[in-house]
XYZ file of C-alpha atoms in Angstrom:
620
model
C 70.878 52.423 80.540
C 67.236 52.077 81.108
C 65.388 50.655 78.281
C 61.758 50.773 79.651
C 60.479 47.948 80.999
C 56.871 48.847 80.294
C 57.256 49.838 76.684
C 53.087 50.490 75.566
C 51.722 48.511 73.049
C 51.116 50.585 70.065
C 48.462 50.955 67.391
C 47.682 53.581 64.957
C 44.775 55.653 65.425
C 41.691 54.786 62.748
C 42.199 58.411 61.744
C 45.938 57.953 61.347
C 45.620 54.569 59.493
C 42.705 56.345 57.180
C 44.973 59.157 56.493
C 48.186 56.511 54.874
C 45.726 54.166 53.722
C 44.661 57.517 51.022
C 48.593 57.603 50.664
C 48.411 60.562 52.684
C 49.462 61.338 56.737
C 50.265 64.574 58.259
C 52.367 65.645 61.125
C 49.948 63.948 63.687
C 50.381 60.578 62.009
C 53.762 60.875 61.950
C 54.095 61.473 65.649
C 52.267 57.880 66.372
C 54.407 55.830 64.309
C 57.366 58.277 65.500
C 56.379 56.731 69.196
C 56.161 53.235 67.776
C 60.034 53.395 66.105
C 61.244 54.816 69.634
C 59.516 51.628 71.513
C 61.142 49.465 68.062
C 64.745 50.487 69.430
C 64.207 50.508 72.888
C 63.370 46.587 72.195
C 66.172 46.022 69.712
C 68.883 47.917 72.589
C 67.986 45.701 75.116
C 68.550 42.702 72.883
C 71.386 43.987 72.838
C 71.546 44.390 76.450
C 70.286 41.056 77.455
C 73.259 38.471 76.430
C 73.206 38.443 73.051
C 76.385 41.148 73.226
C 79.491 38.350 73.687
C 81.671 39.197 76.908
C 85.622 38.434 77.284
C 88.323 40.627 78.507
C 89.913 40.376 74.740
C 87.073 42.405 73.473
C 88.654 45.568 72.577
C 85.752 47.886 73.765
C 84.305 47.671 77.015
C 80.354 47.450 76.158
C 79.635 47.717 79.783
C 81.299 51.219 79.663
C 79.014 52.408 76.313
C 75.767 51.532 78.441
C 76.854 52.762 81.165
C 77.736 56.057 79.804
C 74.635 56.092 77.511
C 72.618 55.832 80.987
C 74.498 58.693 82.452
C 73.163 60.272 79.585
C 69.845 59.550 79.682
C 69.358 60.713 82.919
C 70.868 64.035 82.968
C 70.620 64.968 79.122
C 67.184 63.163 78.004
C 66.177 65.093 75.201
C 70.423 64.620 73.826
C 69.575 60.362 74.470
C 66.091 60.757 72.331
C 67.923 62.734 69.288
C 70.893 59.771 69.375
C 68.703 57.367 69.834
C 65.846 58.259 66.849
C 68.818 59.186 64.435
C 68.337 57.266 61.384
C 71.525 56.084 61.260
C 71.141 54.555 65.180
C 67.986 52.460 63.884
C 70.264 51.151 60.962
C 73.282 50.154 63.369
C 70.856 48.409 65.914
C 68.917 46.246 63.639
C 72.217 45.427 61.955
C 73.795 44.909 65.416
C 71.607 42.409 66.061
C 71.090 40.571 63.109
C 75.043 40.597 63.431
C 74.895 38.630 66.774
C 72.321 36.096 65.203
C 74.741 35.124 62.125
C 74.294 37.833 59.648
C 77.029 39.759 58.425
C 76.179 42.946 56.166
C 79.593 44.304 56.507
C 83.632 43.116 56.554
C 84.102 44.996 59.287
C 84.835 42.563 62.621
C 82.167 41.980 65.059
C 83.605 43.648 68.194
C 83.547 47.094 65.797
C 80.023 46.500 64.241
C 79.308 46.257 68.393
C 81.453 49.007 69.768
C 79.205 51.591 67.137
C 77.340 51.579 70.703
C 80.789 53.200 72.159
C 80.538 55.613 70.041
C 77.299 56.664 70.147
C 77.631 56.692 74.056
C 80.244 59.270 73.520
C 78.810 61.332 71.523
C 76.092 61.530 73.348
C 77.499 62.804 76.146
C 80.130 65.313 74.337
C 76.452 66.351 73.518
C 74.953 66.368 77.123
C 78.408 68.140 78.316
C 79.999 65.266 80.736
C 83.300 64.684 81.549
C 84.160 60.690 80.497
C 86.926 58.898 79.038
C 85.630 55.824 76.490
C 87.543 53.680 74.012
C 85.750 53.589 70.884
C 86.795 51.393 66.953
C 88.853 53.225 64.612
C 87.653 52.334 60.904
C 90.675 53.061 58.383
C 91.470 56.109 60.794
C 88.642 57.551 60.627
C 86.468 57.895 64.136
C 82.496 58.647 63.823
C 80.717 60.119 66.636
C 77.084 60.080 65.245
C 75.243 63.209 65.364
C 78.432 64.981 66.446
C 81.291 64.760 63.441
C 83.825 62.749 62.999
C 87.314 62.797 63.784
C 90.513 61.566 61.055
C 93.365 59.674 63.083
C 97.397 59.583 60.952
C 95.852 55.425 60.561
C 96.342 53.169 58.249
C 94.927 50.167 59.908
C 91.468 49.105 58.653
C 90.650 48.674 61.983
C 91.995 50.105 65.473
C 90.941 51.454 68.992
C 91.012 55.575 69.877
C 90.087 56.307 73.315
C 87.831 59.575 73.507
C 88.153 61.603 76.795
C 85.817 64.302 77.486
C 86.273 67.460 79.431
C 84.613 70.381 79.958
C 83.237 70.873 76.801
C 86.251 69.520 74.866
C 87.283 66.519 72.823
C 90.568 64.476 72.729
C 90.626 61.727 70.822
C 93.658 59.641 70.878
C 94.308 56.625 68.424
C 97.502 54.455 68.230
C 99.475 57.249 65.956
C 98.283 60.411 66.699
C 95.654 62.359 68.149
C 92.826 64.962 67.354
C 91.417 68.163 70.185
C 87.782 69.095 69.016
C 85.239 71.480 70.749
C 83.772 73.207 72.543
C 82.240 74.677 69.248
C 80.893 71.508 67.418
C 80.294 72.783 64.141
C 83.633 74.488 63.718
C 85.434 72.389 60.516
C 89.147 71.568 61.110
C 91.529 69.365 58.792
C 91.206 66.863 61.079
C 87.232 67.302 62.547
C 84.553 67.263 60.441
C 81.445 68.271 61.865
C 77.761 67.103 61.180
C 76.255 69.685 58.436
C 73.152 70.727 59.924
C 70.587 72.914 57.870
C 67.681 74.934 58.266
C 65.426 74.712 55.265
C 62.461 77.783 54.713
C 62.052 80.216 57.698
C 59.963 81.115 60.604
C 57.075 79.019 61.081
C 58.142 77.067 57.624
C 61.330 76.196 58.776
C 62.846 72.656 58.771
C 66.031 71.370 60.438
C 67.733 68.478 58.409
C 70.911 66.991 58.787
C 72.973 66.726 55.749
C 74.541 63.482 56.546
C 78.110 62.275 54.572
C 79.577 60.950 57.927
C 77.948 58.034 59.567
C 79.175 54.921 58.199
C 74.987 53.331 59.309
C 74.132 56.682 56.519
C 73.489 54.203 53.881
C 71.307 51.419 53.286
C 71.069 48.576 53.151
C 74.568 47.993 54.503
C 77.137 50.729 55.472
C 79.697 52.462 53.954
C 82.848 54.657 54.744
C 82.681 58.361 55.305
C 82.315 60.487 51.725
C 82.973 64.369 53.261
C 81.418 66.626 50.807
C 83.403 69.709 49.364
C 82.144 73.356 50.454
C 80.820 73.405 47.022
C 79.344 70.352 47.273
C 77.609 70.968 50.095
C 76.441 74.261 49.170
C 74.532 73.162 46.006
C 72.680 70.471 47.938
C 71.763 73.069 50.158
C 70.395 75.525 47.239
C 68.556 72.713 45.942
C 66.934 71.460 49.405
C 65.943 74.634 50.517
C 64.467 75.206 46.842
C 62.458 71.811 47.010
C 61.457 72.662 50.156
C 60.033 75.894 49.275
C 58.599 73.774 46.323
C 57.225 71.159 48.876
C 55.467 73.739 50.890
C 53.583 75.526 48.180
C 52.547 72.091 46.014
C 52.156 69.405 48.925
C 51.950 71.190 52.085
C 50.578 67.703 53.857
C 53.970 66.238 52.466
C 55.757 69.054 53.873
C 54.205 69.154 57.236
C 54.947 65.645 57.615
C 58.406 65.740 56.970
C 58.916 68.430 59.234
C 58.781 66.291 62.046
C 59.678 63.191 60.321
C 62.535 63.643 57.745
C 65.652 63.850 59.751
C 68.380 63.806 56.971
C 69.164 63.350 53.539
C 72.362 61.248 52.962
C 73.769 62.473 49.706
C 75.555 60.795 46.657
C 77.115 61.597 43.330
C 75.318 62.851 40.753
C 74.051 59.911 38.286
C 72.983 60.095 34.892
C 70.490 62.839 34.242
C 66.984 61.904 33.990
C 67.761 58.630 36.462
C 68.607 59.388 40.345
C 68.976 56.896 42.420
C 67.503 57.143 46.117
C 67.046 54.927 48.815
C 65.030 54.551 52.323
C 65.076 51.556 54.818
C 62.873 50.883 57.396
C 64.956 50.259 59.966
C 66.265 53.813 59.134
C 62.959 55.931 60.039
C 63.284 59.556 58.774
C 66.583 59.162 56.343
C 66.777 59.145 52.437
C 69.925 58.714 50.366
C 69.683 60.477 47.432
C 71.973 61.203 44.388
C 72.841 64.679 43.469
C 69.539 65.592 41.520
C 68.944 67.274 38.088
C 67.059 70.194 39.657
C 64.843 70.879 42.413
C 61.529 69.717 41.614
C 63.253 66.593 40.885
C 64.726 66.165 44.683
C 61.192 67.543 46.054
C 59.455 64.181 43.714
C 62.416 62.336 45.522
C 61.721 63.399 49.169
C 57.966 62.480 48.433
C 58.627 59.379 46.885
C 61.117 58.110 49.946
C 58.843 59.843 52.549
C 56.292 57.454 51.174
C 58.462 54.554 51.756
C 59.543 55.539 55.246
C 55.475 56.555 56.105
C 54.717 52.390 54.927
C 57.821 51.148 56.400
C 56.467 52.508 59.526
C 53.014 51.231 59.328
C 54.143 47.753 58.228
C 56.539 47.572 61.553
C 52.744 47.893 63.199
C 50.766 45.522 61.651
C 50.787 43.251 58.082
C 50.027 44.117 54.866
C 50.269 40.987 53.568
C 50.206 37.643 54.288
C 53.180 34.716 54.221
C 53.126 32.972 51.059
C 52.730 28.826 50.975
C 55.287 26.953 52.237
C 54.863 24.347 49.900
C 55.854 27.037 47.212
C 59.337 26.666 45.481
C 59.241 30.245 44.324
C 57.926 33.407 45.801
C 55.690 34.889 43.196
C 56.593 37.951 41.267
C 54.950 40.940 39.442
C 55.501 43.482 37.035
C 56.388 46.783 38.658
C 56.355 49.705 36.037
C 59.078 50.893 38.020
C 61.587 48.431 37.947
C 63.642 46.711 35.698
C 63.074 43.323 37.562
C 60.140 41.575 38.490
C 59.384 42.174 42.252
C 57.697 40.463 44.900
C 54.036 41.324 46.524
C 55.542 42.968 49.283
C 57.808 44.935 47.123
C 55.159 45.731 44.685
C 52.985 47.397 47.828
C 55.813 50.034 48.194
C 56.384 50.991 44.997
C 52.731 51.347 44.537
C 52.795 53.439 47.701
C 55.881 55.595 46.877
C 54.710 56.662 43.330
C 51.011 57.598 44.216
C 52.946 60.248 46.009
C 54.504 61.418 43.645
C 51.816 61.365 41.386
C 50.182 63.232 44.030
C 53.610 65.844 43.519
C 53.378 66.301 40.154
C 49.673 66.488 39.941
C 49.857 69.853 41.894
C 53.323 71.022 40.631
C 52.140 71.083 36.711
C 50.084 73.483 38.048
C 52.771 76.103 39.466
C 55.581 74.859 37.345
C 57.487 77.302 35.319
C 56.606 77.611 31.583
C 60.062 75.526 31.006
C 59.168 72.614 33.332
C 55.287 72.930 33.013
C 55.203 69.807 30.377
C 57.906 67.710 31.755
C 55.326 68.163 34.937
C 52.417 67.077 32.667
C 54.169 63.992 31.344
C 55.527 63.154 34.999
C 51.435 62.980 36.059
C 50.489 61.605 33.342
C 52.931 58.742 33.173
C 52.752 57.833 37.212
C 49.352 58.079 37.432
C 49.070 55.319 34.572
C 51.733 53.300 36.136
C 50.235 52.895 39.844
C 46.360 52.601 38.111
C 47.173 49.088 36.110
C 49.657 48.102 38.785
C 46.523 49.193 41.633
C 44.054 47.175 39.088
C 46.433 44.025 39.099
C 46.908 43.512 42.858
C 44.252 45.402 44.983
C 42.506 41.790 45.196
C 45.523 39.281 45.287
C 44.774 36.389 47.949
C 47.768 37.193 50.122
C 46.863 40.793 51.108
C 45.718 41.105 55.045
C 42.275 42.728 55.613
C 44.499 46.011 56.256
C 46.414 45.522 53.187
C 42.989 45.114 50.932
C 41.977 48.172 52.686
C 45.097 50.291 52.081
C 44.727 49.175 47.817
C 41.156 49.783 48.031
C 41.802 53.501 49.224
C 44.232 54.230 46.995
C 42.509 52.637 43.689
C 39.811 55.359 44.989
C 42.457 58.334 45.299
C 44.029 57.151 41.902
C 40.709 56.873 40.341
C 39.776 60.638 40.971
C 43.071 61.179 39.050
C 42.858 59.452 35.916
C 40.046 61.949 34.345
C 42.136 65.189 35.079
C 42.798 66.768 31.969
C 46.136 66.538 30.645
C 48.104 68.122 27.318
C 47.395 65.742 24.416
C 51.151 65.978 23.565
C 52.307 64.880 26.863
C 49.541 62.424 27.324
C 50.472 60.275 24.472
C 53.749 60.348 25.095
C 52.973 59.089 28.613
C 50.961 56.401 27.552
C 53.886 55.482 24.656
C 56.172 55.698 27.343
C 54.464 53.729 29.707
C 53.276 50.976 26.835
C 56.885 51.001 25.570
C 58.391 49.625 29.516
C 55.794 47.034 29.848
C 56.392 45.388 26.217
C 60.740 45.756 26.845
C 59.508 43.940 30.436
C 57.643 41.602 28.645
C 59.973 40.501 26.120
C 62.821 40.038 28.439
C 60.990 38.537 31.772
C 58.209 35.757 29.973
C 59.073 33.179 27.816
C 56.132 30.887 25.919
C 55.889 27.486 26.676
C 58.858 25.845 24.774
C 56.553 22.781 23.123
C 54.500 25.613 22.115
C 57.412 27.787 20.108
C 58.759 24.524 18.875
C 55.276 23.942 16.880
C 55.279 27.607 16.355
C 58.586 27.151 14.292
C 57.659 24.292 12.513
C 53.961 25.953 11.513
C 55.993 28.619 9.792
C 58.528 26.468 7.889
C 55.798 24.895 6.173
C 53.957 27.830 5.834
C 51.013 27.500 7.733
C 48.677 30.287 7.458
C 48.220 31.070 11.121
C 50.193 30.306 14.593
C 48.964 27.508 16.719
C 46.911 28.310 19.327
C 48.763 26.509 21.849
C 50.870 29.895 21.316
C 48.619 32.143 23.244
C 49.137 29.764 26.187
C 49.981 32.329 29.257
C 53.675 32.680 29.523
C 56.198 31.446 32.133
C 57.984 33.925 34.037
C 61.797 33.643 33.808
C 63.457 36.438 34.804
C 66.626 37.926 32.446
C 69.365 39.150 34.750
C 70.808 41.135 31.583
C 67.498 43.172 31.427
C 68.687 46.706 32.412
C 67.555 50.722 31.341
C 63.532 49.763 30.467
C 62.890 53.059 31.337
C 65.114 54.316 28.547
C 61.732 55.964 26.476
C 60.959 57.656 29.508
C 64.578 59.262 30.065
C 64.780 60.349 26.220
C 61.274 61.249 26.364
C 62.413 64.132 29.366
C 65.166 65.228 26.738
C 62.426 65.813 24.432
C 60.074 67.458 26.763
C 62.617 69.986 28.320
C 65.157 70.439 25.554
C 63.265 69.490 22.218
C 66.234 70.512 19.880
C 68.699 70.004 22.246
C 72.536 67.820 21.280
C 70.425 64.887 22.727
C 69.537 64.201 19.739
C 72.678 63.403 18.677
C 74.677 62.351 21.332
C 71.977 60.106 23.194
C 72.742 56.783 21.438
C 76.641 57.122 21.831
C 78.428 54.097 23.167
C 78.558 53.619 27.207
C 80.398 55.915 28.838
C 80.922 59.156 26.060
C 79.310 62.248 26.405
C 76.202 62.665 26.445
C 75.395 58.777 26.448
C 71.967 57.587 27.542
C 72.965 54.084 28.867
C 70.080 52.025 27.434
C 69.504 54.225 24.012
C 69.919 53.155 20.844
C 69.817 55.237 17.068
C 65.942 53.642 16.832
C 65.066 54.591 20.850
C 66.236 58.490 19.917
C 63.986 58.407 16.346
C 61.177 56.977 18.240
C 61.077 59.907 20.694
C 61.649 62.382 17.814
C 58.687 61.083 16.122
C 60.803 59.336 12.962
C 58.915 56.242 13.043
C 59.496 54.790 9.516
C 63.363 55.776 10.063
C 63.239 53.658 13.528
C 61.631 51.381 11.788
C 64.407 50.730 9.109
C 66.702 50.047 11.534
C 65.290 47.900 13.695
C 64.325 45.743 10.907
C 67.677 45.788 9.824
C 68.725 44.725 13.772
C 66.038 42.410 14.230
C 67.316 40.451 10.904
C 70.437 40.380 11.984
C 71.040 37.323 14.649
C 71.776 38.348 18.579
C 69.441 41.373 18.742
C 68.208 42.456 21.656
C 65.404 41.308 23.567
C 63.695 45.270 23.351
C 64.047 46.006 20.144
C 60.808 44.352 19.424
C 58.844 46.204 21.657
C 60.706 49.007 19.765
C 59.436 47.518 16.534
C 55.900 47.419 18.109
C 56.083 51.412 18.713
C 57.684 51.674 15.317
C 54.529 50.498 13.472
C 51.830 51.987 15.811
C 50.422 54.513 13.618
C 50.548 52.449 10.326
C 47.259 50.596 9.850
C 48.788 48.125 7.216
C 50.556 46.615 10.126
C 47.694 47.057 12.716
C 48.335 43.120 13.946
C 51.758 43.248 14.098
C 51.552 46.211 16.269
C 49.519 44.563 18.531
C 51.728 41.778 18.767
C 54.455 43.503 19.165
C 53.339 45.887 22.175
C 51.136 43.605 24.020
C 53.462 40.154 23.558
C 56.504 40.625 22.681
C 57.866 37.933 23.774
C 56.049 35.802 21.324
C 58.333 36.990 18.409
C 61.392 37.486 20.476
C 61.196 33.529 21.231
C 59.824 31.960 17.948
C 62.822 34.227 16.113
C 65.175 33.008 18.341
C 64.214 28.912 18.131
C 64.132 29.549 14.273
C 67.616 31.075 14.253
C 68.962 28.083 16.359
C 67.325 24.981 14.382
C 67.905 26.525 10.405
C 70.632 29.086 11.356
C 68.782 31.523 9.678
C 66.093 34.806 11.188
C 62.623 35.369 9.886
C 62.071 38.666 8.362
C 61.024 40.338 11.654
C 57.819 42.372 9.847
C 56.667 39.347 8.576
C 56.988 37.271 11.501
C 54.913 40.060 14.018
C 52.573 39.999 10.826
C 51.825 36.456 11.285
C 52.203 35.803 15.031
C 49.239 38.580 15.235
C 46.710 37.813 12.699
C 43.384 38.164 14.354
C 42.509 34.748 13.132
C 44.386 33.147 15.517
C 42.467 31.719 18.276
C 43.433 34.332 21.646
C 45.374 37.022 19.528
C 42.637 39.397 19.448
C-alpha cells in the first residue's frame, strides 16, 4: 500500500484559522483540516508499515496480506481506500495501533488482534471495491467487524479466534472455527447473522446529509473500544426521527454549523438513554468526524450535542496543526488545574481550552434557537443562553491571559472573549436570567466547597477564635485556598437539571419524585428535599432543612452553597450569603475542624454569620 512519500506540509489558511479562532468554520475550513487528518493517517499507517508491526510465522494474521490487499485497493477503488481510510473509527484504531506497539495497552484484547483490525479493514475495503480475495481476519467473542461494511456473528464462544473472509464476485463467506456466515452482494440487506452498517440520509436535496449510524465498530467509542451494541429496529428508528429533526433544526438556527458538518460529521455512535436533563457525549481527536452520544431527551437537545462535539472535533483538528498552549515546567510536581463550569472536576489548561471552545457553540445554538423555539421550549432555550453564555464569559475572563497559552492560543481566547462579549448584553427573560445566574452561582460555590480547602494553621486559629468568642475571624482566613481535589464530588450541575424540570414542566411529579433515593423513579441523582425547594422558590423551607443537615455531623460538602442560595434574598443575613456563595469552603472546613476537636457542630447560620462579617479584613 502506498502511503505517500511526499505527504505536503500543511497549514491552515489565515481565513480558515480566523474563522475557528471566532469559534466558527464553515465547509471550506473543514476541507483544510479534512486534508491535514488524511496526511495524520497516512503517517501513523506507515508507522505501522515501517517495523514497528512484529513479524513471526505464529502471528495468526498475515499483516503482509492486509497491506497488500489494502494496496490492491487503493489502486483500483481509490475513492472506496479514502472513505476506509477517513472513517472515524480507522483514525481511532491507528493511533491506538500504534501506541499499542510502543507499550500502551487501551484494551484486553491481544496484540496480534488490536493489529489484524488492519485485516479487516483490508477486506472490507475491497468487498467494497468488488475484488475477489481470500484474507484471515480476528474473531472477537464471535463476532467479525468489517468497518464501513457490517459485521458478521460466528456460533463462537472464544473471546478471541481467526475467520478467514473470501471474496467473490460480489459475495461474502466468512468462515470461523464453528461455523460460517454468506453475505452480499446487497450490503445493506439485515440477516440474523449480518448486520449491516445503518447508513442515513438526513434533510433532502441540496440539504441533505449522509451519516452513518454507527453501533458496530468496536474503534466506535472513545477513548478505548468496546464490543458491538446492534440497535433494535425501534431503536434505530427513533435516533433517526430525532437526527433528521436536529438536523432540520441545525439548518434553520446554525446553518454555518450545519454546512460544516455536512462534510465533516461522518457518524454518530449511539448509547443508552441517561438520565434526562444529563446526556453524555463524547469526541476524540484521533476520531475526526465521530460523536458518541446518548439517546437524547429531544431534538434540540441532540442538535446542542452535535454543536457542542463538532466544536471539539473542529479544535481537535486545529490543535493536531499547531499549539495552543505551551508545556508546563518541568520542575512542577503538579499540572495546574482550573475551574470548568462544566465539570465536576477541576481540569487542566488544555482541557479548559475545549470546553471553552465546545460551549461557545452552543451558546452560539441556543442564542439563535430561543428565537424559533416552540412556545414549550422557548424558555428552557432562554435559560440554556443565558446560563452558557455566563459560563464561557468568567471562564474566557480567567484564562484568555494565562502564561502558558502560544501566541495562537492568546489569539483564539482573544477572539472569542470578543464573540462572547457581543453576547452578554442580548436581552434575556428576567425569569430565566436569574435563574441562570442562580444556577450558574449555585455550581461554582458546590465546586468551591468540595475542590479548595483553607490553609489548615489558618482553620485551626479559626476554631479556636470562635471557642472563645472572638468577635471576628482571623484574617489569616482569607488566605487564598489550596486546591485539593474531592474524588466524591459528583452531580454539581444538579440546580441546573432541576432548574430544566422547572422551566419545561413547572408543576410537573418532579416535584415530588426528584429527591427520591438513587435509583427510584423519577430520581435526580444529585437532588436533595432542599435542591427541589430551592428551584421551586421555597427558600425559608430549604432553609429549615439544611440547617437542620448542616447541624447534624457528616453533611455534605454542597449543602452550604445550598445554604448560601437559601439566604440570598434575606437582607438580615446579607454576610452570610456572601460567605456562603462566594467561599464556601470557609464554613465547610472551620465546621468540620470544630466537629473533630469538641465533637460538637456550630450552628451553621451563625457560623456563615460570623465567617462573613464585613469587618473582617478580605471578606468584603
Amino acid at each position: 500500500m502506498t502511503t505517500g512519500d511526499h505527504l505536503p506540509f500543511h497549514r491552515l489558511s489565515a481565513s480558515g484559522v480566523r474563522a475557528l479562532a471566532y469559534g466558527e468554520g464553515g465547509d471550506a475550513v473543514v476541507a483544510e483540516m479534512l486534508r491535514a487528518e488524511r496526511s495524520r493517517r497516512l503517517l501513523l499507517l506507515r508507522a505501522l508499515d515501517g517495523g514497528l508491526i512484529p513479524g513471526g510465522s505464529d502471528t495468526p494474521v498475515s499483516y503482509t496480506a492486509a497491506w497488500a490487499l489494502l494496496a490492491r485497493v487503493q489502486e483500483c477503488a481509490p475513492e472506496v481506500f479514502e472513505d476506509v481510510l477517513m472513517s472515524p473509527n480507522t483514525g481511532m484504531w491507528v493511533s491506538l495501533a500504534v501506541r499499542r506497539i510502543r507499550g500502551r495497552a487501551y484494551e484486553e484484547a491481544p496484540q496480534w488482534v488490536v493489529i489484524g483490525h488492519l485485516a479487516a479493514l483490508a477486506a472490507a475495503a475491497a468487498t467494497r471495491a468488488g475484488l475477489d480475495f481470500s484474507i484471515n481476519v480476528p474473531v472477537r467473542r464471535g463476532l467479525v467487524p468489517l468497518p464501513t461494511l457490517g459485521c458478521a456473528v460466528l456460533p463462537c464462544h472464544e473471546r478471541w479466534g481467526i475467520a478467514n473472509v473470501l471474496g467473490q464476485a460480489g459475495r461474502l463467506r466468512i468462515t470461523g472455527a464453528d461455523g460460517e456466515v454468506h453475505a452480499g452482494p446487497d450490503w445493506e440487506r439485515r440477516e440474523p447473522h449480518w448486520l449491516p452498517v445503518r447508513r442515513l440520509t438526513l434533510g433532502s436535496a441540496g440539504d441533505a446529509k449522509t451519516l452513518v449510524l454507527e453501533d458496530l465498530d468496536p474503534y466506535r467509542a472513545f477513548p478505548r473500544p468496546s464490543e458491538p451494541r446492534a440497535l433494535s429496529e425501534a431503536e434505530a428508528a427513533t435516533w433517526e426521527s430525532l437526527l433528521d429533526e436536529a438536523w432540520a433544526i441545525l439548518l434553520r438556527d446554525d446553518p454555518q454549523s450545519a454546512r460544516a458538518m455536512t462534510r465533516g460529521l461522518m457518524q454518530v455512535a449511539p448509547t443508552p438513554a441517561r438520565e434526562r436533563f444529563r446526556p453524555h457525549s463524547s469526541t476524540a481527536g484521533d476520531a475526526f468526524g465521530g460523536v458518541t452520544a446518548s439517546r437524547p431527551d429531544d431534538a434540540p437537545q441532540l442538535a446542542a450535542t452535535l454543536v457542542h462535539e463538532f466544536q471539539h472535533t473542529k479544535l481537535g483538528g486545529l490543535m493536531h496543526l499547531e499549539p495552543l498552549i505551551r508545556p508546563g515546567p518541568q520542575d512542577q510536581e503538579q499540572e495546574e488545574l482550573f475551574y470548568a463550569p462544566w465539570r465536576d472536576d477541576p481540569r487542566p489548561l488544555g482541557g479548559l481550552l475545549q470546553g471553552i471552545y465546545a460551549f461557545l457553540g452552543v451558546t452560539r445554538f441556543w442564542r439563535a434557537h430561543r428565537r424559533t423555539a416552540d412556545a414549550d421550549h422557548a424558555s428552557l432555550a432562554h435559560f440554556e443562553f443565558a446560563l452558557w453564555r455566563t459560563q464561557v464569559w468568567s471562564t474566557l475572563s480567567e484564562v484568555r491571559e494565562h502564561p502558558r497559552l502560544t501566541p495562537l492560543g492568546r489569539r483564539l481566547l482573544g477572539l472569542l472573549s470578543e464573540r462572547c462579549a457581543q453576547w452578554m448584553d442580548d436581552e434575556v427573560p428576567a425569569a430565566e436570567l436569574t435563574l441562570a445566574r442562580e444556577t450558574a452561582q449555585d455550581h461554582a460555590a458546590r465546586w468551591r466547597a468540595h475542590h479548595l480547602r483553607p490553609p489548615a494553621t489558618a482553620v485551626d486559629e479559626a476554631v479556636r477564635a470562635w471557642e472563645r468568642g472572638a468577635p471576628r475571624p482571623p484574617a489569616v482566613l482569607t488566605a487564598k485556598p489550596f486546591l485539593a481535589p474531592d474524588p466524591a464530588a459528583e452531580f454539581l450541575n444538579t440546580a441546573a437539571v432541576l432548574a430544566r424540570y422547572r422551566l419545561t414542566d413547572p408543576e410537573g411529579s418532579w416535584r415530588h419524585t426528584a429527591a427520591r433515593s438513587y435509583g427510584a423513579p423519577g430520581a435526580v441523582h444529585g437532588a436533595g428535599e432542599a435542591d427541589v425547594l430551592l428551584t421551586c422558590g421555597e427558600r425559608a423551607a430549604a432553609r429549615a432543612v439544611l440547617t437542620a443537615r448542616l447541624s447534624a455531623r457528616g453533611a455534605p460538602a454542597g449543602a452550604w452553597a445550598g445554604l448560601g442560595r437559601a439566604l440570598a434574598d434575606d437582607p438580615a443575613h446579607e454576610a452570610a450569603t456572601r460567605l456562603l456563595l462566594h467561599f464556601p469552603e470557609r464554613a465547610r472546613a472551620v465546621q468540620e475542624a470544630l466537629e473533630t476537636a469538641t465533637g460538637r457542630t456550630a450552628d451553621p447560620l451563625r457560623l456563615a454569620a460570623w465567617l462573613g462579617r464585613p469587618e473582617a479584613p478580605g471578606a468584603r
